[in-house]
Amino acid sequence: MAQTPSNMLPLGTKAPEFSLLDTVSNKTLSFNDLKGIHGTIVMFICNHCPFVKHVNSELAKLAKDYKSKGINCIAISSNDAENYPQDAPDKMKANAIEQAFIFPYLYDQTQEIAKKYDAACTPDFYIFDKESKLVYRGQLDDSRPGNNIPVTGSDMRHALNCLLNNKENSNPQKPSIGCNIKWK
């Protein structure tokens, strides 16, 4: 497994706007349509990456835990579906249903949005505050396939709790590690 780290977009960056196809509802949705009252998680994921498969159940749980607190989740796949057919929109929809995702799973066919977010790997995570400014980017937690550390979402949960409690997140923000985005 190749291990690609995230690029760590500068904190304070305004969330890049987008309009992308939600593979589940078959509707085109924008960041503004989807952002949460108190914050928004944008995550670049895909179907086939072992790093994403390793955390899928925690992503579903995290979204459910924070939805009622005004935090919305948005998943985006930017992988080249021509060369990686398991990441095609119909397979994305099936995966979202199988994983019980309560968030939209958007397809970035042109890869333009991944470039705007400076996304590098799957999974790659970003948390934006209610003003759509970046307050966290990096890993879900220290767990990786095969390292025997349980998947808890601790890094992101801490960042979300800081955001909700108007506290500064003084914990180090470590890059996410995963498969590289499959560029065209």
PDB file of N, CA and C in Angstrom, residues 12-13 21 29 35 40 67-68 72-73 83-84 91 106 115 119 122 133 136 143 147 177-178 180 184:
ATOM      1  N   GLY A  12      -7.703  28.606   8.341  1.00  0.00           N
ATOM      2  CA  GLY A  12      -8.313  29.890   8.005  1.00  0.00           C
ATOM      3  C   GLY A  12      -8.748  29.995   6.560  1.00  0.00           C
ATOM      4  N   THR A  13      -8.325  29.035   5.712  1.00  0.00           N
ATOM      5  CA  THR A  13      -8.727  29.036   4.303  1.00  0.00           C
ATOM      6  C   THR A  13     -10.249  28.923   4.217  1.00  0.00           C
ATOM      7  N   LEU A  21     -22.379  16.239  -8.374  1.00  0.00           N
ATOM      8  CA  LEU A  21     -23.425  15.234  -8.367  1.00  0.00           C
ATOM      9  C   LEU A  21     -23.340  14.379  -7.108  1.00  0.00           C
ATOM     10  N   LEU A  29     -25.429  19.146  -5.856  1.00  0.00           N
ATOM     11  CA  LEU A  29     -25.448  19.852  -4.577  1.00  0.00           C
ATOM     12  C   LEU A  29     -24.193  20.703  -4.426  1.00  0.00           C
ATOM     13  N   LYS A  35     -23.651  22.798   3.922  1.00  0.00           N
ATOM     14  CA  LYS A  35     -22.891  23.156   5.127  1.00  0.00           C
ATOM     15  C   LYS A  35     -23.777  23.115   6.373  1.00  0.00           C
ATOM     16  N   THR A  40     -18.776  22.120   9.196  1.00  0.00           N
ATOM     17  CA  THR A  40     -18.901  21.186   8.083  1.00  0.00           C
ATOM     18  C   THR A  40     -17.616  20.374   7.951  1.00  0.00           C
ATOM     19  N   LYS A  67     -24.352  15.209  13.657  1.00  0.00           N
ATOM     20  CA  LYS A  67     -25.430  15.821  12.861  1.00  0.00           C
ATOM     21  C   LYS A  67     -26.370  16.645  13.747  1.00  0.00           C
ATOM     22  N   SER A  68     -26.780  16.088  14.876  1.00  0.00           N
ATOM     23  CA  SER A  68     -27.713  16.786  15.768  1.00  0.00           C
ATOM     24  C   SER A  68     -27.072  17.989  16.460  1.00  0.00           C
ATOM     25  N   ASN A  72     -22.447  19.094   9.651  1.00  0.00           N
ATOM     26  CA  ASN A  72     -22.785  18.255   8.506  1.00  0.00           C
ATOM     27  C   ASN A  72     -21.525  17.671   7.887  1.00  0.00           C
ATOM     28  N   CYS A  73     -21.659  16.482   7.329  1.00  0.00           N
ATOM     29  CA  CYS A  73     -20.563  15.804   6.633  1.00  0.00           C
ATOM     30  C   CYS A  73     -20.854  15.766   5.141  1.00  0.00           C
ATOM     31  N   ASN A  83     -10.106   4.502 -15.015  1.00  0.00           N
ATOM     32  CA  ASN A  83      -9.037   3.553 -14.699  1.00  0.00           C
ATOM     33  C   ASN A  83      -9.268   2.807 -13.390  1.00  0.00           C
ATOM     34  N   TYR A  84     -10.212   3.286 -12.570  1.00  0.00           N
ATOM     35  CA  TYR A  84     -10.556   2.653 -11.291  1.00  0.00           C
ATOM     36  C   TYR A  84     -12.073   2.499 -11.243  1.00  0.00           C
ATOM     37  N   LYS A  91     -21.118   2.617  -8.267  1.00  0.00           N
ATOM     38  CA  LYS A  91     -20.495   1.859  -7.171  1.00  0.00           C
ATOM     39  C   LYS A  91     -20.407   2.728  -5.902  1.00  0.00           C
ATOM     40  N   LEU A 106     -20.435  12.696  -3.069  1.00  0.00           N
ATOM     41  CA  LEU A 106     -20.372  13.458  -4.307  1.00  0.00           C
ATOM     42  C   LEU A 106     -19.248  12.966  -5.226  1.00  0.00           C
ATOM     43  N   LYS A 115      -8.449  19.493  -6.462  1.00  0.00           N
ATOM     44  CA  LYS A 115      -7.333  20.434  -6.640  1.00  0.00           C
ATOM     45  C   LYS A 115      -7.566  21.716  -5.846  1.00  0.00           C
ATOM     46  N   ALA A 119      -6.390  18.420  -1.994  1.00  0.00           N
ATOM     47  CA  ALA A 119      -6.491  17.050  -1.488  1.00  0.00           C
ATOM     48  C   ALA A 119      -5.420  16.194  -2.157  1.00  0.00           C
ATOM     49  N   THR A 122      -6.718   9.576   0.048  1.00  0.00           N
ATOM     50  CA  THR A 122      -7.987   9.112   0.592  1.00  0.00           C
ATOM     51  C   THR A 122      -7.654   8.216   1.782  1.00  0.00           C
ATOM     52  N   LYS A 133     -14.612  28.728   7.381  1.00  0.00           N
ATOM     53  CA  LYS A 133     -13.150  28.846   7.456  1.00  0.00           C
ATOM     54  C   LYS A 133     -12.572  27.566   8.046  1.00  0.00           C
ATOM     55  N   TYR A 136      -9.560  22.727  10.944  1.00  0.00           N
ATOM     56  CA  TYR A 136      -8.845  21.468  11.122  1.00  0.00           C
ATOM     57  C   TYR A 136      -8.666  20.813   9.764  1.00  0.00           C
ATOM     58  N   SER A 143      -5.081   5.354  13.874  1.00  0.00           N
ATOM     59  CA  SER A 143      -5.274   3.999  13.362  1.00  0.00           C
ATOM     60  C   SER A 143      -5.008   3.931  11.865  1.00  0.00           C
ATOM     61  N   ASN A 147      -2.044  -1.634  11.981  1.00  0.00           N
ATOM     62  CA  ASN A 147      -1.217  -1.170  13.099  1.00  0.00           C
ATOM     63  C   ASN A 147      -1.825  -1.488  14.471  1.00  0.00           C
ATOM     64  N   ILE A 177      -3.063   9.959   6.273  1.00  0.00           N
ATOM     65  CA  ILE A 177      -2.239   9.081   5.440  1.00  0.00           C
ATOM     66  C   ILE A 177      -3.196   8.154   4.714  1.00  0.00           C
ATOM     67  N   GLY A 178      -2.966   7.968   3.431  1.00  0.00           N
ATOM     68  CA  GLY A 178      -3.835   7.057   2.679  1.00  0.00           C
ATOM     69  C   GLY A 178      -3.293   6.819   1.286  1.00  0.00           C
ATOM     70  N   ASN A 180      -3.005   7.629  -2.630  1.00  0.00           N
ATOM     71  CA  ASN A 180      -3.049   8.884  -3.389  1.00  0.00           C
ATOM     72  C   ASN A 180      -4.350   8.954  -4.189  1.00  0.00           C
ATOM     73  N   LYS A 184      -6.221  11.686 -13.256  1.00  0.00           N
ATOM     74  CA  LYS A 184      -6.337  11.327 -14.681  1.00  0.00           C
ATOM     75  C   LYS A 184      -5.033  11.621 -15.383  1.00  0.00           C
TER      76      LYS A 184
END
